[in-house]
JSON list of C-alpha atoms in Angstrom, two decimals:
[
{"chain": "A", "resi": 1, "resn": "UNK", "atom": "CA", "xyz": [-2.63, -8.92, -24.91]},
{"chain": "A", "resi": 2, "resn": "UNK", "atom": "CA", "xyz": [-3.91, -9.90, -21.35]},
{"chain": "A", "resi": 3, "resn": "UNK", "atom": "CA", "xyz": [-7.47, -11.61, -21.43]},
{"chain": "A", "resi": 4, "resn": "UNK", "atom": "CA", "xyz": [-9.67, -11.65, -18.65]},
{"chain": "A", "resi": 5, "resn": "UNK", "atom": "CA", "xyz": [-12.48, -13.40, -19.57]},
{"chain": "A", "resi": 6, "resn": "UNK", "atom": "CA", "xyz": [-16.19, -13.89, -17.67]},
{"chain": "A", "resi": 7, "resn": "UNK", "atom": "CA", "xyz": [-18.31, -16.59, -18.49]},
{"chain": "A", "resi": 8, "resn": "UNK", "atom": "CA", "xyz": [-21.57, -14.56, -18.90]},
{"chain": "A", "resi": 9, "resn": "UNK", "atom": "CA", "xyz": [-22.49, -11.13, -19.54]},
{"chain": "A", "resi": 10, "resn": "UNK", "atom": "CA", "xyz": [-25.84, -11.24, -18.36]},
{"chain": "A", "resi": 11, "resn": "UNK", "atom": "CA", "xyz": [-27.31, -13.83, -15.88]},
{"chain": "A", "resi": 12, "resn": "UNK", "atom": "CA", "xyz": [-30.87, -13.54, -13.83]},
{"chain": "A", "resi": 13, "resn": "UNK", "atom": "CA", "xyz": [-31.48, -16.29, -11.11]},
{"chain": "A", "resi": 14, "resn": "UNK", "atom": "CA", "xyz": [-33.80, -17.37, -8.80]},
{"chain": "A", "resi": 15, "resn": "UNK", "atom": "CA", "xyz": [-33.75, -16.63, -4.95]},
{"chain": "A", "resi": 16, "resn": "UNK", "atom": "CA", "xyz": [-32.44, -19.33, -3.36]},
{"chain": "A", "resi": 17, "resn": "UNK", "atom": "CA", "xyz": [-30.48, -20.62, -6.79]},
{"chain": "A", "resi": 18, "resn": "UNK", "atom": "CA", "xyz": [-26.75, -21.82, -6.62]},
{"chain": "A", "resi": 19, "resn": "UNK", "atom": "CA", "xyz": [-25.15, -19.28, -9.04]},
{"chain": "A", "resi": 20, "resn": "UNK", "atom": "CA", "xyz": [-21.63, -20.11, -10.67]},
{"chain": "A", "resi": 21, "resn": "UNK", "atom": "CA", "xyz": [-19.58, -17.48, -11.77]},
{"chain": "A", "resi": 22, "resn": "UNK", "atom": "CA", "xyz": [-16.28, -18.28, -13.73]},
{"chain": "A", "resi": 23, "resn": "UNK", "atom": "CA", "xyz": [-13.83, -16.35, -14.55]},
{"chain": "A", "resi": 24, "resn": "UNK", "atom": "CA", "xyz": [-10.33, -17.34, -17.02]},
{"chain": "A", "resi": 25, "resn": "UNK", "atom": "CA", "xyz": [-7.41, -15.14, -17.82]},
{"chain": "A", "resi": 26, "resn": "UNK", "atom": "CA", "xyz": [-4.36, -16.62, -19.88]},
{"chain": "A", "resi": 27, "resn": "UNK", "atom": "CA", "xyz": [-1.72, -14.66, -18.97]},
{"chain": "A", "resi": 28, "resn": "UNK", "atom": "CA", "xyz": [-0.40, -16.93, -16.13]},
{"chain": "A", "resi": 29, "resn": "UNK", "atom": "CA", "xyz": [-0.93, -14.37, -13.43]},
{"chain": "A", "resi": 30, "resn": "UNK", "atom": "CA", "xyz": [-0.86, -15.58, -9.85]},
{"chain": "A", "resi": 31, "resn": "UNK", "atom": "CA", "xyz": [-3.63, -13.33, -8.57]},
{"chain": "A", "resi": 32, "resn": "UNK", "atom": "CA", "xyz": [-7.02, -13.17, -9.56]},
{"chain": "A", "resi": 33, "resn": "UNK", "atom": "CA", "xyz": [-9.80, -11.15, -7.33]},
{"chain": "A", "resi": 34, "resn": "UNK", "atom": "CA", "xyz": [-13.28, -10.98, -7.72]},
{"chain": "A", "resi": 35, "resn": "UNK", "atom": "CA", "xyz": [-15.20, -7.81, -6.62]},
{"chain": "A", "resi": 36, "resn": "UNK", "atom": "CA", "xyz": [-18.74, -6.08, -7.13]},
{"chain": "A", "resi": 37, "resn": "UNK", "atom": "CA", "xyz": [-19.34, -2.98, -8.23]},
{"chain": "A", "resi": 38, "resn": "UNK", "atom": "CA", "xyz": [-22.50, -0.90, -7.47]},
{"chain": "A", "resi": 39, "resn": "UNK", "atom": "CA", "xyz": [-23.86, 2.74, -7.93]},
{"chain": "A", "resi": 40, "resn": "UNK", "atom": "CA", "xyz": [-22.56, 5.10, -5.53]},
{"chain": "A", "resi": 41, "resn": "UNK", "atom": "CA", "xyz": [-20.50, 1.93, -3.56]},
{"chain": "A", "resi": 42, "resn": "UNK", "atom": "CA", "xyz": [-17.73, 1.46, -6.49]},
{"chain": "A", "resi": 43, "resn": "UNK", "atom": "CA", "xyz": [-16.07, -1.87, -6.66]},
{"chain": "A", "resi": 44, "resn": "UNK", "atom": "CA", "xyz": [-16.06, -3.92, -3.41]},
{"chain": "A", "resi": 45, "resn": "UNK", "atom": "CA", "xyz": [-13.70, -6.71, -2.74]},
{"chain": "A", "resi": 46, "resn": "UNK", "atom": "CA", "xyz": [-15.05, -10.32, -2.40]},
{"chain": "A", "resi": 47, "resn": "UNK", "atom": "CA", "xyz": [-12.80, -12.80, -2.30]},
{"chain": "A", "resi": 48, "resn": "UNK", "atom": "CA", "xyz": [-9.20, -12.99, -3.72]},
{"chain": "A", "resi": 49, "resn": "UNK", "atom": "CA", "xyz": [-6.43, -16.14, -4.56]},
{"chain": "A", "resi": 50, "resn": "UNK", "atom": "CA", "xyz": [-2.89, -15.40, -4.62]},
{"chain": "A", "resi": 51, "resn": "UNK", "atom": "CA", "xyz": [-2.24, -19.63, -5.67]},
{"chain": "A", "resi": 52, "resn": "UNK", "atom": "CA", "xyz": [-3.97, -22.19, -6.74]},
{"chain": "A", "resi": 53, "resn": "UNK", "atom": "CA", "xyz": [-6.23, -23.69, -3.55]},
{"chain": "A", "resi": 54, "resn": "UNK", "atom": "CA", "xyz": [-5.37, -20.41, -1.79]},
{"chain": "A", "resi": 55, "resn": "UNK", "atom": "CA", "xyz": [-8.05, -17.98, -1.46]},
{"chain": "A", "resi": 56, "resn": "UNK", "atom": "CA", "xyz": [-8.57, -15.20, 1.14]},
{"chain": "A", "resi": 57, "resn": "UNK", "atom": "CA", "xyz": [-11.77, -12.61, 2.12]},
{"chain": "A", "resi": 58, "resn": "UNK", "atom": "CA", "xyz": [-12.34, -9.33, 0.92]},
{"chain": "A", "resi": 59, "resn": "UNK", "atom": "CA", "xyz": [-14.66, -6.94, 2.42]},
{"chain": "A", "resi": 60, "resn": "UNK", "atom": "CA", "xyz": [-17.36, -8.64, 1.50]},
{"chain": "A", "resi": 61, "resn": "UNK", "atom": "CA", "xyz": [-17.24, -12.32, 1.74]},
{"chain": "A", "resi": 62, "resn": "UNK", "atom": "CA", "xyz": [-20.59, -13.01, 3.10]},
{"chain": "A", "resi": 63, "resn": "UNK", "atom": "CA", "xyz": [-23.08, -15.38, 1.07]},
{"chain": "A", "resi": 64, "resn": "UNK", "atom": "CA", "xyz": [-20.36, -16.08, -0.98]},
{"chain": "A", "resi": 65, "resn": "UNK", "atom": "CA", "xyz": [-17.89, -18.82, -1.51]},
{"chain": "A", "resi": 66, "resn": "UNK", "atom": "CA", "xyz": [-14.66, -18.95, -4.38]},
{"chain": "A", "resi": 67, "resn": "UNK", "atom": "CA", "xyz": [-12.72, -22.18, -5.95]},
{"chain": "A", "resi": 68, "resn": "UNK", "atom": "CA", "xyz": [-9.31, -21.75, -7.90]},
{"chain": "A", "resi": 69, "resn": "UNK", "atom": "CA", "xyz": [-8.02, -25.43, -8.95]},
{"chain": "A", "resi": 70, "resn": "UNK", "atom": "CA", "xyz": [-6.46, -24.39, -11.59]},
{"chain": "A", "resi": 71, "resn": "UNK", "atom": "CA", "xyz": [-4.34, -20.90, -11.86]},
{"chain": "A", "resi": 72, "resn": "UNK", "atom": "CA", "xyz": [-5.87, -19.97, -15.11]},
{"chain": "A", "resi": 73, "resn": "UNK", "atom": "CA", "xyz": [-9.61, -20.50, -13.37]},
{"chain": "A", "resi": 74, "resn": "UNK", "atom": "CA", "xyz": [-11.28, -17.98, -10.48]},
{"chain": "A", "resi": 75, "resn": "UNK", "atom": "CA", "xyz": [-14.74, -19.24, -9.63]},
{"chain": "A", "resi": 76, "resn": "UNK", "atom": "CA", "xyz": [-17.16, -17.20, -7.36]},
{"chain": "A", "resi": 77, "resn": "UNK", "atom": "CA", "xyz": [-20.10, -19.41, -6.23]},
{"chain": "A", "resi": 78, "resn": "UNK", "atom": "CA", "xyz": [-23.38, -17.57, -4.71]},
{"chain": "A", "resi": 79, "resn": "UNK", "atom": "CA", "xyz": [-24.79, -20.48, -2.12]},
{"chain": "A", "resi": 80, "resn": "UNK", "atom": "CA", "xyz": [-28.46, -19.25, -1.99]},
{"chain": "A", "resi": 81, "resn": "UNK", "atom": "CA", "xyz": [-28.28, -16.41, -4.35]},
{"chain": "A", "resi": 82, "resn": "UNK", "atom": "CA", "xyz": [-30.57, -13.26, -2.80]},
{"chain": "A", "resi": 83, "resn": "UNK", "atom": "CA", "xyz": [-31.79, -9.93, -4.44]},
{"chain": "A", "resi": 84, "resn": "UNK", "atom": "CA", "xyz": [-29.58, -8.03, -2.32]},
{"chain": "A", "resi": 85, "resn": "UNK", "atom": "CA", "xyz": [-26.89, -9.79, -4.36]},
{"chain": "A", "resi": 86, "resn": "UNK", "atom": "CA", "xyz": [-28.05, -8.08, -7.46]},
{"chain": "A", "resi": 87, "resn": "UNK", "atom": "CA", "xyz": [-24.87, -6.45, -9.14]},
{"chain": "A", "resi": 88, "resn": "UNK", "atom": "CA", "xyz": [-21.96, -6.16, -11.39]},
{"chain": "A", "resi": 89, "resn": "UNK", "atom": "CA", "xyz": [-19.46, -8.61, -10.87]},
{"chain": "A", "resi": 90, "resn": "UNK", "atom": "CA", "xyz": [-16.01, -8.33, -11.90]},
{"chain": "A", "resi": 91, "resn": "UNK", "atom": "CA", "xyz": [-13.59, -10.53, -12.13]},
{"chain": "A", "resi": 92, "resn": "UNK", "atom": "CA", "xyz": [-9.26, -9.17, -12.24]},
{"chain": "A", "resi": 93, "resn": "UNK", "atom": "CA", "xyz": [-5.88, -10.85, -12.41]},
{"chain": "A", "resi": 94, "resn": "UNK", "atom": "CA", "xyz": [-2.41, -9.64, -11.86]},
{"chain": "A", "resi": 95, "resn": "UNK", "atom": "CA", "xyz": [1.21, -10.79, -11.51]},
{"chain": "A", "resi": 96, "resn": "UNK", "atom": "CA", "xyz": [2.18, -11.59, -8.24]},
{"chain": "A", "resi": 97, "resn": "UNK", "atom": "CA", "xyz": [5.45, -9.49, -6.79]},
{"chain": "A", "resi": 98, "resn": "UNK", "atom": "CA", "xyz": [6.84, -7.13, -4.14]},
{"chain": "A", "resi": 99, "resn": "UNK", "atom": "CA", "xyz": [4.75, -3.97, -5.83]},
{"chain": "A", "resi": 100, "resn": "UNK", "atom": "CA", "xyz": [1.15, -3.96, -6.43]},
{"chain": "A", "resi": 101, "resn": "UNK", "atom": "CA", "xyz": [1.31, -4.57, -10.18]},
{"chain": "A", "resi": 102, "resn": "UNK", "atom": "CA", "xyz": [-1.63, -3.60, -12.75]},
{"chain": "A", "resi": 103, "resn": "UNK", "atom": "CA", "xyz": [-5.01, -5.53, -11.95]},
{"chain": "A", "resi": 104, "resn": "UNK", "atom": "CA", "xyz": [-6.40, -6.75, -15.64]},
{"chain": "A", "resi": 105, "resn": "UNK", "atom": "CA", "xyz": [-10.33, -6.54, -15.26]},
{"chain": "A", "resi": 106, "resn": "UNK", "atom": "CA", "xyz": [-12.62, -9.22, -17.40]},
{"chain": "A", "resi": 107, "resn": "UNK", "atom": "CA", "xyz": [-15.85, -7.44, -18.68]},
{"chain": "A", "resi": 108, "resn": "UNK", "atom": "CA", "xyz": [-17.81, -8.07, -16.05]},
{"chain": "A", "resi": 109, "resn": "UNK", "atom": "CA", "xyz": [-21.41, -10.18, -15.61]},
{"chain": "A", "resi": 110, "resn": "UNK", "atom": "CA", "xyz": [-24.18, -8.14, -14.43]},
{"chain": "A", "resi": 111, "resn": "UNK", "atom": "CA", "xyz": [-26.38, -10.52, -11.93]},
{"chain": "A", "resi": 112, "resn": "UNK", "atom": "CA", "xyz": [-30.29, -9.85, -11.54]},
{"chain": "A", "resi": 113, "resn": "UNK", "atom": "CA", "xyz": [-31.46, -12.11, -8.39]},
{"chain": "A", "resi": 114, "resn": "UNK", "atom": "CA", "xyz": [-35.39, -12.27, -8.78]},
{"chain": "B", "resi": 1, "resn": "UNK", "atom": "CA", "xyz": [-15.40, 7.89, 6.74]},
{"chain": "B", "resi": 2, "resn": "UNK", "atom": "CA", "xyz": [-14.77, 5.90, 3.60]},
{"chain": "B", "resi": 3, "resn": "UNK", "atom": "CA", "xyz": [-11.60, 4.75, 3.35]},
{"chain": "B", "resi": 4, "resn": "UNK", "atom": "CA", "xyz": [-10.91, 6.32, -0.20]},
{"chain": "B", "resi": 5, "resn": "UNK", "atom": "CA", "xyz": [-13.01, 9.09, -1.17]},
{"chain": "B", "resi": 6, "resn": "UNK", "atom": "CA", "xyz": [-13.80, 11.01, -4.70]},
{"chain": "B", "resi": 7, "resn": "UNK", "atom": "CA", "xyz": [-16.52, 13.30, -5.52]},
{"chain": "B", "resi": 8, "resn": "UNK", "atom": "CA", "xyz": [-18.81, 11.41, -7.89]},
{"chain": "B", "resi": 9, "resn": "UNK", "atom": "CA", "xyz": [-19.44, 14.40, -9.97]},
{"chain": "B", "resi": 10, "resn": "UNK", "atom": "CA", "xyz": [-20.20, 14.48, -12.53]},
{"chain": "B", "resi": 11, "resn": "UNK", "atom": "CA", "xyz": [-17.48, 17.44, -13.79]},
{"chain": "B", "resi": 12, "resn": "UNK", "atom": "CA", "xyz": [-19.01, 18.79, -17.01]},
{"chain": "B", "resi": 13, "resn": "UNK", "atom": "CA", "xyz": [-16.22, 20.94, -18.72]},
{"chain": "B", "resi": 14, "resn": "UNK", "atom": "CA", "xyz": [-15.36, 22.07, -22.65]},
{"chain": "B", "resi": 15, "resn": "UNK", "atom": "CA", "xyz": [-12.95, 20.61, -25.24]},
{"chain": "B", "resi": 16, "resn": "UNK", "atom": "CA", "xyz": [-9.72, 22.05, -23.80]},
{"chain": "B", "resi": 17, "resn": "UNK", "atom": "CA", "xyz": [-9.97, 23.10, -20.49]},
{"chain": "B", "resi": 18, "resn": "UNK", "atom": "CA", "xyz": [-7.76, 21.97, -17.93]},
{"chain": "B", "resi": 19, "resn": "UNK", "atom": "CA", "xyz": [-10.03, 19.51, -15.14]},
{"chain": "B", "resi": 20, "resn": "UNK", "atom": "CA", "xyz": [-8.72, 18.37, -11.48]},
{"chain": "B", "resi": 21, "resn": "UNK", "atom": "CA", "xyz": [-9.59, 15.44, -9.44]},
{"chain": "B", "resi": 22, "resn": "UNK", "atom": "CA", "xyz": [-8.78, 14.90, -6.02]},
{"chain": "B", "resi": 23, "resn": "UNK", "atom": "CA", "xyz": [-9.08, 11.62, -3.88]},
{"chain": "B", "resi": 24, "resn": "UNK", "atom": "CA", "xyz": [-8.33, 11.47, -0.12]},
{"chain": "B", "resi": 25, "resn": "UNK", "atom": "CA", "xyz": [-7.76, 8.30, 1.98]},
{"chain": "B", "resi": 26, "resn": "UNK", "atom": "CA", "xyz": [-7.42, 7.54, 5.70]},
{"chain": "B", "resi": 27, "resn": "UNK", "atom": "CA", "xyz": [-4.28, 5.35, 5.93]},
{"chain": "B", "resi": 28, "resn": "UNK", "atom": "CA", "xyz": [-1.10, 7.46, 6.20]},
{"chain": "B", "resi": 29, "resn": "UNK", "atom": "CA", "xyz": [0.99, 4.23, 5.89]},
{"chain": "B", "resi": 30, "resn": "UNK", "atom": "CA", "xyz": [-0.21, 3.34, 2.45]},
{"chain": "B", "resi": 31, "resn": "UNK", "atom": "CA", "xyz": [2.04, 3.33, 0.14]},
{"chain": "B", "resi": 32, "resn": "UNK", "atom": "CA", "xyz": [0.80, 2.40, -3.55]},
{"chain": "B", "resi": 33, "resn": "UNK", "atom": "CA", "xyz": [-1.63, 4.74, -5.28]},
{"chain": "B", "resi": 34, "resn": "UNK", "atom": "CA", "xyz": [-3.51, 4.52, -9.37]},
{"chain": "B", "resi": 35, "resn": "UNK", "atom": "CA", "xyz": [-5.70, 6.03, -11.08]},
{"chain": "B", "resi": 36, "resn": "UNK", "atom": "CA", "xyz": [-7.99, 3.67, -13.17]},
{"chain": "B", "resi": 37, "resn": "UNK", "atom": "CA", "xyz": [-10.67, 5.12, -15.92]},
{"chain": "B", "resi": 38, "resn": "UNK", "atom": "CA", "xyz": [-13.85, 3.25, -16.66]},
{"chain": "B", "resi": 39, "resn": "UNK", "atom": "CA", "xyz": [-15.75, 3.85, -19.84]},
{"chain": "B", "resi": 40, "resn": "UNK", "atom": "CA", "xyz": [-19.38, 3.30, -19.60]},
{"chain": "B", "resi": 41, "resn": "UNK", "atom": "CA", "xyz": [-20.63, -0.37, -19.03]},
{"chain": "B", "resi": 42, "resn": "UNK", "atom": "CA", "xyz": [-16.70, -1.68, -19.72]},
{"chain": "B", "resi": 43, "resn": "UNK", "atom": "CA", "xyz": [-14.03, -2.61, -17.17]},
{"chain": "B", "resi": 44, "resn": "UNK", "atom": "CA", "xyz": [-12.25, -0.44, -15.47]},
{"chain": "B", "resi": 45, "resn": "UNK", "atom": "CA", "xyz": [-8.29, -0.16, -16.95]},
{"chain": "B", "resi": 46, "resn": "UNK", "atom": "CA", "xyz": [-5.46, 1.34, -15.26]},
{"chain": "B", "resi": 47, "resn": "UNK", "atom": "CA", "xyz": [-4.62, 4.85, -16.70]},
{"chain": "B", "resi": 48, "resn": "UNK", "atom": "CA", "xyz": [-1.27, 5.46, -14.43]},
{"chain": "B", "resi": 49, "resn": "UNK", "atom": "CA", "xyz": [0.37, 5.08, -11.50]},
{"chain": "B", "resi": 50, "resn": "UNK", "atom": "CA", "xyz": [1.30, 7.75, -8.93]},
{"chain": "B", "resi": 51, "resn": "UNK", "atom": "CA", "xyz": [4.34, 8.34, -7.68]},
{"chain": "B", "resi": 52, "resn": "UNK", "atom": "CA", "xyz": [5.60, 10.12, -4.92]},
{"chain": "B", "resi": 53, "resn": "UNK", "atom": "CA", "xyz": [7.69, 12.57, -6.52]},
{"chain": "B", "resi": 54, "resn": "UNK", "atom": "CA", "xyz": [4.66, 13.07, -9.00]},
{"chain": "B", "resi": 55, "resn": "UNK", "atom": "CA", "xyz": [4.40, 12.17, -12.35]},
{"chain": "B", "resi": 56, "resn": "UNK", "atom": "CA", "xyz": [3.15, 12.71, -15.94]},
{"chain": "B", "resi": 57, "resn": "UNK", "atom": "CA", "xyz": [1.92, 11.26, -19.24]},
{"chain": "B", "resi": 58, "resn": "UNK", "atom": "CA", "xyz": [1.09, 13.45, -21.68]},
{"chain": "B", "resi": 59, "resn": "UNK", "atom": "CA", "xyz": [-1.87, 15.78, -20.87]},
{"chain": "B", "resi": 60, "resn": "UNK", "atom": "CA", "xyz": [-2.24, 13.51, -17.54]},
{"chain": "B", "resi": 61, "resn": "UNK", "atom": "CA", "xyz": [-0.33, 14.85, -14.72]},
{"chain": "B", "resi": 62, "resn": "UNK", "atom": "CA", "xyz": [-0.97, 13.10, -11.12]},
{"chain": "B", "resi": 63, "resn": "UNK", "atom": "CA", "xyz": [0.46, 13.58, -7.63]},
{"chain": "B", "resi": 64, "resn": "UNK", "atom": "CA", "xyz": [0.22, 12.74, -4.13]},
{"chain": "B", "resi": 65, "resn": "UNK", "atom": "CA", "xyz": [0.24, 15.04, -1.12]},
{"chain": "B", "resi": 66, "resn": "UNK", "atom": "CA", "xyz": [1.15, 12.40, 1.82]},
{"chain": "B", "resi": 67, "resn": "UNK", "atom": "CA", "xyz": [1.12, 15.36, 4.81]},
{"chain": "B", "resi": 68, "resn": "UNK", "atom": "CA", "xyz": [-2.84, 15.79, 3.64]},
{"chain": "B", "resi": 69, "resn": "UNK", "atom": "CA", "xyz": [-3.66, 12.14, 2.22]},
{"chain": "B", "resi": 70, "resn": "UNK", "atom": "CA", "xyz": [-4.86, 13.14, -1.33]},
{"chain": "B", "resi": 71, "resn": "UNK", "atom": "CA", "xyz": [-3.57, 12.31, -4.93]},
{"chain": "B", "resi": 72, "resn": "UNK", "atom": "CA", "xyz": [-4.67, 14.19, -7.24]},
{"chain": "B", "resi": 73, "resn": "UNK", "atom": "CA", "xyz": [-5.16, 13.79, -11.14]},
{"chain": "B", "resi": 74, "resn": "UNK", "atom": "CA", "xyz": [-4.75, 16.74, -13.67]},
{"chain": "B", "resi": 75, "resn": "UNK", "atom": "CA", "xyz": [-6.12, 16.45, -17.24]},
{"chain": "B", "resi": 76, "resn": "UNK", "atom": "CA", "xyz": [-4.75, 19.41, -19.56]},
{"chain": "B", "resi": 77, "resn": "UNK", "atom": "CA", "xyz": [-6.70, 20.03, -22.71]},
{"chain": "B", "resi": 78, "resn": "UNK", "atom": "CA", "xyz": [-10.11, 17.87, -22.32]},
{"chain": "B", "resi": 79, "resn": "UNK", "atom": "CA", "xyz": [-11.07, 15.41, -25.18]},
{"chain": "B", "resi": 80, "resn": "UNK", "atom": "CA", "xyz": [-14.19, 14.74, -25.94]},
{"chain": "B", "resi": 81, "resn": "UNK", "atom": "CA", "xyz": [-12.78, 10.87, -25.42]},
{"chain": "B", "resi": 82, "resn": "UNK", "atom": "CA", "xyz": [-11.84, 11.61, -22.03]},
{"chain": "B", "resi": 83, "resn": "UNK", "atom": "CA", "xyz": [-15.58, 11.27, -21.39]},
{"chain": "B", "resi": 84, "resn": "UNK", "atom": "CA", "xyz": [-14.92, 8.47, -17.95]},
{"chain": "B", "resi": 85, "resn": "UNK", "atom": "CA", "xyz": [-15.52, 7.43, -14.86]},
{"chain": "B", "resi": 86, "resn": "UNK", "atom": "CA", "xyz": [-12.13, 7.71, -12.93]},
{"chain": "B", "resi": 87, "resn": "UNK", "atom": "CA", "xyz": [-11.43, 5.38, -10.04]},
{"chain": "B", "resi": 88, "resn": "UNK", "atom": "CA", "xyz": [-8.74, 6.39, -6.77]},
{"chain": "B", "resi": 89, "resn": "UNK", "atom": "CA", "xyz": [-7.06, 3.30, -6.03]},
{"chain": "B", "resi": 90, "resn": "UNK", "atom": "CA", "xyz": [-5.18, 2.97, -2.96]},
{"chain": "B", "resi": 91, "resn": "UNK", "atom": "CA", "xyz": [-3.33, -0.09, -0.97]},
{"chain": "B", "resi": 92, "resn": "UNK", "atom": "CA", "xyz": [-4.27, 1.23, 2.56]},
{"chain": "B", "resi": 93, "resn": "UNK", "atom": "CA", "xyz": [-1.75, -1.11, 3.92]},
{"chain": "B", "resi": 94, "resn": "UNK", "atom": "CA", "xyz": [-3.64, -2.98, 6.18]},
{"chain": "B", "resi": 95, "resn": "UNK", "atom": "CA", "xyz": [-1.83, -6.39, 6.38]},
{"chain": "B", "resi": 96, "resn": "UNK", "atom": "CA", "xyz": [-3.71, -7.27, 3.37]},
{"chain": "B", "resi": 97, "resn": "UNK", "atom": "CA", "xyz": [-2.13, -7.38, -0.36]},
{"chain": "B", "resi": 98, "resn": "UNK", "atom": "CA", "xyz": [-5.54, -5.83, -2.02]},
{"chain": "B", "resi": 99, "resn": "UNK", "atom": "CA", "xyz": [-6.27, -2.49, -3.29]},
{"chain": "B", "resi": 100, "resn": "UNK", "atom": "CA", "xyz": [-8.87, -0.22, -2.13]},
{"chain": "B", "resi": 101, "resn": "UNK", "atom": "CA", "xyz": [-11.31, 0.98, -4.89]},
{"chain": "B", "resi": 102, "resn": "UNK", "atom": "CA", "xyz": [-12.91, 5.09, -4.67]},
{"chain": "B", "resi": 103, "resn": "UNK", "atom": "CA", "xyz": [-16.44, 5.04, -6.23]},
{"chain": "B", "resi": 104, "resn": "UNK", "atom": "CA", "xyz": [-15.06, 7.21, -8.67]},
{"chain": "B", "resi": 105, "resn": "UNK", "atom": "CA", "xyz": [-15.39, 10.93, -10.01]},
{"chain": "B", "resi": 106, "resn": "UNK", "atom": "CA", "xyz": [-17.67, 11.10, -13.25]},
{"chain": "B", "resi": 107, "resn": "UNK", "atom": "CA", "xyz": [-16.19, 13.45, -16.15]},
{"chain": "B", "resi": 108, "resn": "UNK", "atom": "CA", "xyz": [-18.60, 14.57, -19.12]},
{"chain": "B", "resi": 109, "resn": "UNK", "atom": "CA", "xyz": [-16.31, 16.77, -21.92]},
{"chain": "B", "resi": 110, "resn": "UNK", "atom": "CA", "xyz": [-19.03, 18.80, -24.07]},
{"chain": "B", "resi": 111, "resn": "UNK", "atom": "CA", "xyz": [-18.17, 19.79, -27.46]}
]
């Protein structure tokens, strides 16, 4: 079975806080991506890695920064978390290939910037 | 415009009936198309593919209509557990390798 896992469900920061999010899956997958997802906006791409040290910008990179050293491990760092960053993050892997192959989603950490 | 676009719903409908969701997008040259369902407060997880020539798995039947830019996904006799969110996914083929999320259609099945 695939396993995506998040390091916290539920996380509430500070303004202004450096926020880590980490993300593990252990099914050797080349890609991982890590999006948002908010009412009425659905899931938003932030950042993706297709390799380890590679990493490339969603739709969304803005405030945000990623780190993949190790293929198992996506990280998404918030710099100077802010309240508009408030959200459900989600975290996905896939194998790599000449399709688009099935993204495997973690559970998710919901984010409350106060 | 977004780029992929679902009616949020939600689509309230009885144990049994037959329910329809469509989900246009604005790239004609994309070429790979899902359907995801997301429970409440889980992840979302891929529920099929969509092929060009259609396809089907078991009471789910989807298709894609490339002259108008829609898939479409047809659920035949409504569980009760069929109770989802269900997410258009599209690659609109923009030089990027990344899919395209809809904000997905809501379905409620009432006993």
């Amino acid at each position: 079975d695939v396993k995506v896992t998040q390091s916290s469900r539920y996380l509430v920061k500070r303004t202004g806080e450096k926020v880590f999010l980490e993300c593990v899956q252990d099914m050797d997958h080349e890609n991982m991506f890590w999006y948002r997802q908010d009412p009425g906006l659905g899931l938003r791409l932030i950042y993706f890695s297709y390799d380890v040290k590679m990493k490339e910008k969603g739709d969304i990179p803005e405030g945000y920064s990623v780190s993949r050293e190790k293929k198992e491990r996506f990280s998404l760092i918030l710099e100077s978390a802010s309240t508009n960053q408030t959200s459900m993050y989600l975290c996905a892997s896939s194998l790599q290939g000449a399709v688009y192959n099935e993204q495997f989603f973690g559970p998710g950490t919901r984010l409350t910037v106060l | 415009r977004k780029e992929v676009e679902q009616d949020p719903g939600p689509f309230n409908v009885p144990e049994g009936a037959t329910v329809a969701f469509n989900c246009t997008y604005s790239n004609s040259a994309s070429q790979s198309f899902f359907w995801y369902r997301q429970d409440c407060r889980k992840e979302p997880k891929l529920l099929m593919s969509v092929y060009s020539s259609g396809n089907e798995d078991g009471r789910f039947t989807a298709q894609l209509n490339r002259a108008s830019q829609y898939i479409s996904l047809l659920i035949r006799d409504s569980k009760l557990s069929d109770s989802a969110t269900y997410l258009c996914v599209v690659n609109l083929d923009t030089g990027r390798r990344a899919l395209t999320f809809g904000s997905g259609t809501r379905l409620q099945v009432q006993p």
